[in-house]
Amino acid sequence: MFSNGMRVEKIAVGQLDVNCFVVSDGSPEAMVIDPGDESDCISWTIDQLSLRPRYILFTHAHYDHVCAGGDLKARYGASIVMHESERDTYLATKDLCISWGYGPEDFPPPDLLVKDGDLITVGGIMFEVLHAPGDTPGVICLYGGKTLFSGDTLFRGAVGRTDLAGGDIGLLGNSLRRILGFPPDTRVMCGHGEETTIGFELQHNPFLRGRI
């Protein structure tokens, strides 16, 4: 689907139906966001569109968002990207998943650690990295082309959880106030479920009452 010069392909993967996004601008260069599982399905989409992933970006490092990253890196040679504060969460996820039968090679170290305000370019689209802690210490959202990739910070009609290790309800509130400052027509591509807009969430999201 093209919007504002951006093509976004959504693939729901894994037992928790994480939204993996393959983002491009009509050129071969692409970015894969949150490849949580089912690397063959993700690769099929990439190959059907004749894309060449440059980045594999984790909005955060919970297992349902990262487990296909190693396979995709091995296949395409793309750089794995996460926030500099997310390394501990990623290592904990790696240990957990190894206990489930994954191999260490499924969780290669990040190639690029980013921070708030960094810019990532994919084709002709520039994305700003927004540090949005709350779900974990190193959550990031991406904003570019009037589109926000919100990970597990903001959902249609809901917000991220803070009851897991590294969660912080106060930080989540701060992160929500920041991203809800974008224009109301900003398209929001969520980590689970349907897409939404900032304006819709400000009017209808019951979890934002008293936070914003």
PDB file of N, CA, C and O in Angstrom, residues 144-206:
ATOM      1  N   GLY A 144       8.094   9.180   9.871  1.00  0.00           N
ATOM      2  CA  GLY A 144       8.510   9.689   8.565  1.00  0.00           C
ATOM      3  C   GLY A 144       7.355   9.568   7.592  1.00  0.00           C
ATOM      4  O   GLY A 144       6.507   8.676   7.716  1.00  0.00           O
ATOM      5  N   GLY A 145       7.304  10.459   6.630  1.00  0.00           N
ATOM      6  CA  GLY A 145       6.240  10.398   5.634  1.00  0.00           C
ATOM      7  C   GLY A 145       4.854  10.472   6.229  1.00  0.00           C
ATOM      8  O   GLY A 145       3.925   9.810   5.764  1.00  0.00           O
ATOM      9  N   LYS A 146       4.674  11.273   7.285  1.00  0.00           N
ATOM     10  CA  LYS A 146       3.393  11.428   7.981  1.00  0.00           C
ATOM     11  C   LYS A 146       2.876  10.102   8.535  1.00  0.00           C
ATOM     12  O   LYS A 146       1.681   9.899   8.705  1.00  0.00           O
ATOM     13  N   THR A 147       3.820   9.200   8.815  1.00  0.00           N
ATOM     14  CA  THR A 147       3.477   7.879   9.335  1.00  0.00           C
ATOM     15  C   THR A 147       4.318   7.598  10.570  1.00  0.00           C
ATOM     16  O   THR A 147       5.522   7.863  10.582  1.00  0.00           O
ATOM     17  N   LEU A 148       3.676   7.061  11.607  1.00  0.00           N
ATOM     18  CA  LEU A 148       4.352   6.684  12.837  1.00  0.00           C
ATOM     19  C   LEU A 148       4.269   5.166  12.999  1.00  0.00           C
ATOM     20  O   LEU A 148       3.177   4.596  12.999  1.00  0.00           O
ATOM     21  N   PHE A 149       5.424   4.527  13.120  1.00  0.00           N
ATOM     22  CA  PHE A 149       5.477   3.118  13.474  1.00  0.00           C
ATOM     23  C   PHE A 149       5.636   3.070  14.997  1.00  0.00           C
ATOM     24  O   PHE A 149       6.690   3.402  15.530  1.00  0.00           O
ATOM     25  N   SER A 150       4.566   2.657  15.675  1.00  0.00           N
ATOM     26  CA  SER A 150       4.488   2.863  17.124  1.00  0.00           C
ATOM     27  C   SER A 150       4.909   1.654  17.948  1.00  0.00           C
ATOM     28  O   SER A 150       4.935   1.745  19.178  1.00  0.00           O
ATOM     29  N   GLY A 151       5.243   0.522  17.304  1.00  0.00           N
ATOM     30  CA  GLY A 151       5.598  -0.648  18.079  1.00  0.00           C
ATOM     31  C   GLY A 151       4.489  -0.995  19.064  1.00  0.00           C
ATOM     32  O   GLY A 151       3.300  -0.988  18.722  1.00  0.00           O
ATOM     33  N   ASP A 152       4.874  -1.285  20.315  1.00  0.00           N
ATOM     34  CA  ASP A 152       3.885  -1.618  21.340  1.00  0.00           C
ATOM     35  C   ASP A 152       3.622  -0.451  22.291  1.00  0.00           C
ATOM     36  O   ASP A 152       3.192  -0.653  23.437  1.00  0.00           O
ATOM     37  N   THR A 153       3.850   0.773  21.833  1.00  0.00           N
ATOM     38  CA  THR A 153       3.578   1.949  22.659  1.00  0.00           C
ATOM     39  C   THR A 153       2.123   2.381  22.550  1.00  0.00           C
ATOM     40  O   THR A 153       1.461   2.646  23.555  1.00  0.00           O
ATOM     41  N   LEU A 154       1.618   2.439  21.327  1.00  0.00           N
ATOM     42  CA  LEU A 154       0.244   2.876  21.094  1.00  0.00           C
ATOM     43  C   LEU A 154      -0.425   1.918  20.123  1.00  0.00           C
ATOM     44  O   LEU A 154       0.134   1.591  19.080  1.00  0.00           O
ATOM     45  N   PHE A 155      -1.636   1.472  20.489  1.00  0.00           N
ATOM     46  CA  PHE A 155      -2.453   0.615  19.641  1.00  0.00           C
ATOM     47  C   PHE A 155      -3.770   1.323  19.339  1.00  0.00           C
ATOM     48  O   PHE A 155      -4.112   2.333  19.961  1.00  0.00           O
ATOM     49  N   ARG A 156      -4.510   0.743  18.403  1.00  0.00           N
ATOM     50  CA  ARG A 156      -5.863   1.238  18.170  1.00  0.00           C
ATOM     51  C   ARG A 156      -6.715   0.874  19.385  1.00  0.00           C
ATOM     52  O   ARG A 156      -6.983  -0.296  19.660  1.00  0.00           O
ATOM     53  N   GLY A 157      -7.071   1.881  20.162  1.00  0.00           N
ATOM     54  CA  GLY A 157      -7.910   1.676  21.323  1.00  0.00           C
ATOM     55  C   GLY A 157      -7.208   1.155  22.553  1.00  0.00           C
ATOM     56  O   GLY A 157      -7.861   0.789  23.530  1.00  0.00           O
ATOM     57  N   ALA A 158      -5.874   1.137  22.554  1.00  0.00           N
ATOM     58  CA  ALA A 158      -5.147   0.617  23.713  1.00  0.00           C
ATOM     59  C   ALA A 158      -3.752   1.222  23.740  1.00  0.00           C
ATOM     60  O   ALA A 158      -3.349   1.960  22.829  1.00  0.00           O
ATOM     61  N   VAL A 159      -3.007   0.910  24.792  1.00  0.00           N
ATOM     62  CA  VAL A 159      -1.621   1.364  24.921  1.00  0.00           C
ATOM     63  C   VAL A 159      -0.778   0.174  25.380  1.00  0.00           C
ATOM     64  O   VAL A 159      -1.293  -0.891  25.726  1.00  0.00           O
ATOM     65  N   GLY A 160       0.540   0.374  25.401  1.00  0.00           N
ATOM     66  CA  GLY A 160       1.447  -0.693  25.770  1.00  0.00           C
ATOM     67  C   GLY A 160       1.323  -1.112  27.227  1.00  0.00           C
ATOM     68  O   GLY A 160       0.871  -0.347  28.082  1.00  0.00           O
ATOM     69  N   ARG A 161       1.776  -2.328  27.502  1.00  0.00           N
ATOM     70  CA  ARG A 161       1.766  -2.844  28.868  1.00  0.00           C
ATOM     71  C   ARG A 161       3.066  -2.464  29.565  1.00  0.00           C
ATOM     72  O   ARG A 161       4.083  -2.220  28.918  1.00  0.00           O
ATOM     73  N   THR A 162       3.014  -2.440  30.887  1.00  0.00           N
ATOM     74  CA  THR A 162       4.207  -2.072  31.663  1.00  0.00           C
ATOM     75  C   THR A 162       4.480  -3.051  32.797  1.00  0.00           C
ATOM     76  O   THR A 162       5.267  -2.754  33.692  1.00  0.00           O
ATOM     77  N   ASP A 163       3.852  -4.230  32.744  1.00  0.00           N
ATOM     78  CA  ASP A 163       3.969  -5.168  33.852  1.00  0.00           C
ATOM     79  C   ASP A 163       5.081  -6.194  33.664  1.00  0.00           C
ATOM     80  O   ASP A 163       5.280  -7.046  34.521  1.00  0.00           O
ATOM     81  N   LEU A 164       5.819  -6.126  32.555  1.00  0.00           N
ATOM     82  CA  LEU A 164       6.935  -7.028  32.335  1.00  0.00           C
ATOM     83  C   LEU A 164       8.233  -6.364  32.780  1.00  0.00           C
ATOM     84  O   LEU A 164       8.271  -5.160  33.067  1.00  0.00           O
ATOM     85  N   ALA A 165       9.306  -7.141  32.820  1.00  0.00           N
ATOM     86  CA  ALA A 165      10.605  -6.612  33.257  1.00  0.00           C
ATOM     87  C   ALA A 165      10.991  -5.396  32.426  1.00  0.00           C
ATOM     88  O   ALA A 165      10.928  -5.429  31.195  1.00  0.00           O
ATOM     89  N   GLY A 166      11.386  -4.328  33.110  1.00  0.00           N
ATOM     90  CA  GLY A 166      11.787  -3.108  32.421  1.00  0.00           C
ATOM     91  C   GLY A 166      10.653  -2.157  32.117  1.00  0.00           C
ATOM     92  O   GLY A 166      10.887  -1.055  31.624  1.00  0.00           O
ATOM     93  N   GLY A 167       9.414  -2.558  32.412  1.00  0.00           N
ATOM     94  CA  GLY A 167       8.284  -1.682  32.154  1.00  0.00           C
ATOM     95  C   GLY A 167       8.200  -0.559  33.174  1.00  0.00           C
ATOM     96  O   GLY A 167       8.607  -0.709  34.325  1.00  0.00           O
ATOM     97  N   ASP A 168       7.639   0.576  32.740  1.00  0.00           N
ATOM     98  CA  ASP A 168       7.534   1.741  33.628  1.00  0.00           C
ATOM     99  C   ASP A 168       6.337   2.566  33.186  1.00  0.00           C
ATOM    100  O   ASP A 168       6.354   3.176  32.112  1.00  0.00           O
ATOM    101  N   ILE A 169       5.293   2.593  34.009  1.00  0.00           N
ATOM    102  CA  ILE A 169       4.063   3.267  33.616  1.00  0.00           C
ATOM    103  C   ILE A 169       4.247   4.784  33.495  1.00  0.00           C
ATOM    104  O   ILE A 169       3.636   5.431  32.640  1.00  0.00           O
ATOM    105  N   GLY A 170       5.102   5.357  34.324  1.00  0.00           N
ATOM    106  CA  GLY A 170       5.354   6.797  34.227  1.00  0.00           C
ATOM    107  C   GLY A 170       6.043   7.159  32.922  1.00  0.00           C
ATOM    108  O   GLY A 170       5.678   8.143  32.260  1.00  0.00           O
ATOM    109  N   LEU A 171       7.045   6.363  32.535  1.00  0.00           N
ATOM    110  CA  LEU A 171       7.739   6.610  31.269  1.00  0.00           C
ATOM    111  C   LEU A 171       6.810   6.396  30.083  1.00  0.00           C
ATOM    112  O   LEU A 171       6.882   7.127  29.084  1.00  0.00           O
ATOM    113  N   LEU A 172       5.923   5.402  30.182  1.00  0.00           N
ATOM    114  CA  LEU A 172       4.971   5.188  29.093  1.00  0.00           C
ATOM    115  C   LEU A 172       4.083   6.415  28.908  1.00  0.00           C
ATOM    116  O   LEU A 172       3.829   6.845  27.777  1.00  0.00           O
ATOM    117  N   GLY A 173       3.614   6.989  30.013  1.00  0.00           N
ATOM    118  CA  GLY A 173       2.799   8.192  29.912  1.00  0.00           C
ATOM    119  C   GLY A 173       3.537   9.327  29.226  1.00  0.00           C
ATOM    120  O   GLY A 173       2.974  10.027  28.372  1.00  0.00           O
ATOM    121  N   ASN A 174       4.806   9.515  29.569  1.00  0.00           N
ATOM    122  CA  ASN A 174       5.610  10.555  28.919  1.00  0.00           C
ATOM    123  C   ASN A 174       5.745  10.291  27.426  1.00  0.00           C
ATOM    124  O   ASN A 174       5.656  11.215  26.595  1.00  0.00           O
ATOM    125  N   SER A 175       5.971   9.024  27.071  1.00  0.00           N
ATOM    126  CA  SER A 175       6.138   8.665  25.656  1.00  0.00           C
ATOM    127  C   SER A 175       4.850   8.896  24.882  1.00  0.00           C
ATOM    128  O   SER A 175       4.863   9.400  23.754  1.00  0.00           O
ATOM    129  N   LEU A 176       3.721   8.548  25.488  1.00  0.00           N
ATOM    130  CA  LEU A 176       2.439   8.753  24.823  1.00  0.00           C
ATOM    131  C   LEU A 176       2.167  10.238  24.601  1.00  0.00           C
ATOM    132  O   LEU A 176       1.703  10.643  23.525  1.00  0.00           O
ATOM    133  N   ARG A 177       2.432  11.055  25.604  1.00  0.00           N
ATOM    134  CA  ARG A 177       2.212  12.493  25.432  1.00  0.00           C
ATOM    135  C   ARG A 177       3.046  13.040  24.277  1.00  0.00           C
ATOM    136  O   ARG A 177       2.595  13.916  23.537  1.00  0.00           O
ATOM    137  N   ARG A 178       4.237  12.516  24.118  1.00  0.00           N
ATOM    138  CA  ARG A 178       5.105  13.011  23.046  1.00  0.00           C
ATOM    139  C   ARG A 178       4.564  12.622  21.670  1.00  0.00           C
ATOM    140  O   ARG A 178       4.413  13.470  20.792  1.00  0.00           O
ATOM    141  N   ILE A 179       4.262  11.336  21.485  1.00  0.00           N
ATOM    142  CA  ILE A 179       3.870  10.926  20.134  1.00  0.00           C
ATOM    143  C   ILE A 179       2.462  11.411  19.785  1.00  0.00           C
ATOM    144  O   ILE A 179       2.153  11.623  18.599  1.00  0.00           O
ATOM    145  N   LEU A 180       1.618  11.649  20.792  1.00  0.00           N
ATOM    146  CA  LEU A 180       0.290  12.164  20.504  1.00  0.00           C
ATOM    147  C   LEU A 180       0.305  13.642  20.158  1.00  0.00           C
ATOM    148  O   LEU A 180      -0.731  14.215  19.822  1.00  0.00           O
ATOM    149  N   GLY A 181       1.473  14.248  20.195  1.00  0.00           N
ATOM    150  CA  GLY A 181       1.627  15.623  19.733  1.00  0.00           C
ATOM    151  C   GLY A 181       1.779  15.748  18.232  1.00  0.00           C
ATOM    152  O   GLY A 181       1.784  16.871  17.702  1.00  0.00           O
ATOM    153  N   PHE A 182       1.888  14.618  17.528  1.00  0.00           N
ATOM    154  CA  PHE A 182       1.962  14.678  16.070  1.00  0.00           C
ATOM    155  C   PHE A 182       0.607  15.075  15.493  1.00  0.00           C
ATOM    156  O   PHE A 182      -0.429  14.967  16.172  1.00  0.00           O
ATOM    157  N   PRO A 183       0.560  15.543  14.248  1.00  0.00           N
ATOM    158  CA  PRO A 183      -0.718  15.989  13.669  1.00  0.00           C
ATOM    159  C   PRO A 183      -1.785  14.899  13.724  1.00  0.00           C
ATOM    160  O   PRO A 183      -1.486  13.704  13.644  1.00  0.00           O
ATOM    161  N   PRO A 184      -3.051  15.295  13.876  1.00  0.00           N
ATOM    162  CA  PRO A 184      -4.131  14.317  14.014  1.00  0.00           C
ATOM    163  C   PRO A 184      -4.235  13.327  12.855  1.00  0.00           C
ATOM    164  O   PRO A 184      -4.702  12.205  13.050  1.00  0.00           O
ATOM    165  N   ASP A 185      -3.838  13.753  11.641  1.00  0.00           N
ATOM    166  CA  ASP A 185      -3.952  12.853  10.492  1.00  0.00           C
ATOM    167  C   ASP A 185      -2.749  11.936  10.335  1.00  0.00           C
ATOM    168  O   ASP A 185      -2.650  11.208   9.342  1.00  0.00           O
ATOM    169  N   THR A 186      -1.842  11.946  11.313  1.00  0.00           N
ATOM    170  CA  THR A 186      -0.703  11.033  11.255  1.00  0.00           C
ATOM    171  C   THR A 186      -1.183   9.590  11.272  1.00  0.00           C
ATOM    172  O   THR A 186      -1.936   9.170  12.152  1.00  0.00           O
ATOM    173  N   ARG A 187      -0.722   8.826  10.301  1.00  0.00           N
ATOM    174  CA  ARG A 187      -1.056   7.404  10.212  1.00  0.00           C
ATOM    175  C   ARG A 187      -0.200   6.653  11.224  1.00  0.00           C
ATOM    176  O   ARG A 187       1.014   6.836  11.291  1.00  0.00           O
ATOM    177  N   VAL A 188      -0.829   5.782  12.017  1.00  0.00           N
ATOM    178  CA  VAL A 188      -0.115   5.030  13.051  1.00  0.00           C
ATOM    179  C   VAL A 188      -0.162   3.547  12.709  1.00  0.00           C
ATOM    180  O   VAL A 188      -1.234   2.941  12.659  1.00  0.00           O
ATOM    181  N   MET A 189       1.017   2.976  12.476  1.00  0.00           N
ATOM    182  CA  MET A 189       1.155   1.552  12.192  1.00  0.00           C
ATOM    183  C   MET A 189       1.578   0.875  13.489  1.00  0.00           C
ATOM    184  O   MET A 189       2.694   1.082  13.983  1.00  0.00           O
ATOM    185  N   CYS A 190       0.665   0.104  14.069  1.00  0.00           N
ATOM    186  CA  CYS A 190       0.846  -0.427  15.419  1.00  0.00           C
ATOM    187  C   CYS A 190       1.535  -1.789  15.398  1.00  0.00           C
ATOM    188  O   CYS A 190       1.479  -2.516  14.409  1.00  0.00           O
ATOM    189  N   GLY A 191       2.125  -2.148  16.532  1.00  0.00           N
ATOM    190  CA  GLY A 191       2.825  -3.414  16.633  1.00  0.00           C
ATOM    191  C   GLY A 191       1.909  -4.622  16.634  1.00  0.00           C
ATOM    192  O   GLY A 191       2.347  -5.737  16.315  1.00  0.00           O
ATOM    193  N   HIS A 192       0.656  -4.443  16.986  1.00  0.00           N
ATOM    194  CA  HIS A 192      -0.362  -5.493  16.936  1.00  0.00           C
ATOM    195  C   HIS A 192      -1.667  -4.844  16.499  1.00  0.00           C
ATOM    196  O   HIS A 192      -1.931  -3.679  16.815  1.00  0.00           O
ATOM    197  N   GLY A 193      -2.486  -5.584  15.798  1.00  0.00           N
ATOM    198  CA  GLY A 193      -3.810  -5.096  15.454  1.00  0.00           C
ATOM    199  C   GLY A 193      -3.825  -4.135  14.270  1.00  0.00           C
ATOM    200  O   GLY A 193      -2.895  -4.073  13.469  1.00  0.00           O
ATOM    201  N   GLU A 194      -4.918  -3.392  14.194  1.00  0.00           N
ATOM    202  CA  GLU A 194      -5.154  -2.509  13.058  1.00  0.00           C
ATOM    203  C   GLU A 194      -4.369  -1.204  13.188  1.00  0.00           C
ATOM    204  O   GLU A 194      -3.998  -0.783  14.276  1.00  0.00           O
ATOM    205  N   GLU A 195      -4.191  -0.558  12.041  1.00  0.00           N
ATOM    206  CA  GLU A 195      -3.606   0.777  12.060  1.00  0.00           C
ATOM    207  C   GLU A 195      -4.644   1.779  12.531  1.00  0.00           C
ATOM    208  O   GLU A 195      -5.844   1.494  12.613  1.00  0.00           O
ATOM    209  N   THR A 196      -4.183   2.989  12.859  1.00  0.00           N
ATOM    210  CA  THR A 196      -5.078   4.027  13.352  1.00  0.00           C
ATOM    211  C   THR A 196      -4.505   5.385  12.982  1.00  0.00           C
ATOM    212  O   THR A 196      -3.597   5.474  12.164  1.00  0.00           O
ATOM    213  N   THR A 197      -5.018   6.434  13.570  1.00  0.00           N
ATOM    214  CA  THR A 197      -4.454   7.775  13.426  1.00  0.00           C
ATOM    215  C   THR A 197      -4.350   8.410  14.806  1.00  0.00           C
ATOM    216  O   THR A 197      -5.042   8.004  15.746  1.00  0.00           O
ATOM    217  N   ILE A 198      -3.512   9.416  14.895  1.00  0.00           N
ATOM    218  CA  ILE A 198      -3.387  10.144  16.162  1.00  0.00           C
ATOM    219  C   ILE A 198      -4.728  10.759  16.559  1.00  0.00           C
ATOM    220  O   ILE A 198      -5.153  10.683  17.725  1.00  0.00           O
ATOM    221  N   GLY A 199      -5.419  11.359  15.588  1.00  0.00           N
ATOM    222  CA  GLY A 199      -6.695  12.000  15.894  1.00  0.00           C
ATOM    223  C   GLY A 199      -7.726  11.023  16.428  1.00  0.00           C
ATOM    224  O   GLY A 199      -8.451  11.340  17.383  1.00  0.00           O
ATOM    225  N   PHE A 200      -7.787   9.835  15.838  1.00  0.00           N
ATOM    226  CA  PHE A 200      -8.756   8.840  16.306  1.00  0.00           C
ATOM    227  C   PHE A 200      -8.460   8.437  17.741  1.00  0.00           C
ATOM    228  O   PHE A 200      -9.377   8.322  18.567  1.00  0.00           O
ATOM    229  N   GLU A 201      -7.193   8.224  18.055  1.00  0.00           N
ATOM    230  CA  GLU A 201      -6.850   7.789  19.415  1.00  0.00           C
ATOM    231  C   GLU A 201      -7.124   8.879  20.439  1.00  0.00           C
ATOM    232  O   GLU A 201      -7.571   8.606  21.547  1.00  0.00           O
ATOM    233  N   LEU A 202      -6.856  10.128  20.089  1.00  0.00           N
ATOM    234  CA  LEU A 202      -7.138  11.219  21.020  1.00  0.00           C
ATOM    235  C   LEU A 202      -8.626  11.291  21.346  1.00  0.00           C
ATOM    236  O   LEU A 202      -9.016  11.658  22.461  1.00  0.00           O
ATOM    237  N   GLN A 203      -9.465  10.930  20.392  1.00  0.00           N
ATOM    238  CA  GLN A 203     -10.909  11.016  20.609  1.00  0.00           C
ATOM    239  C   GLN A 203     -11.493   9.762  21.235  1.00  0.00           C
ATOM    240  O   GLN A 203     -12.465   9.850  22.004  1.00  0.00           O
ATOM    241  N   HIS A 204     -10.919   8.594  20.948  1.00  0.00           N
ATOM    242  CA  HIS A 204     -11.623   7.356  21.261  1.00  0.00           C
ATOM    243  C   HIS A 204     -10.870   6.378  22.160  1.00  0.00           C
ATOM    244  O   HIS A 204     -11.478   5.416  22.631  1.00  0.00           O
ATOM    245  N   ASN A 205      -9.604   6.583  22.397  1.00  0.00           N
ATOM    246  CA  ASN A 205      -8.830   5.603  23.165  1.00  0.00           C
ATOM    247  C   ASN A 205      -9.084   5.800  24.660  1.00  0.00           C
ATOM    248  O   ASN A 205      -8.647   6.789  25.253  1.00  0.00           O
ATOM    249  N   PRO A 206      -9.756   4.846  25.317  1.00  0.00           N
ATOM    250  CA  PRO A 206     -10.104   5.050  26.734  1.00  0.00           C
ATOM    251  C   PRO A 206      -8.890   5.039  27.651  1.00  0.00           C
ATOM    252  O   PRO A 206      -8.958   5.583  28.764  1.00  0.00           O
TER     253      PRO A 206
END
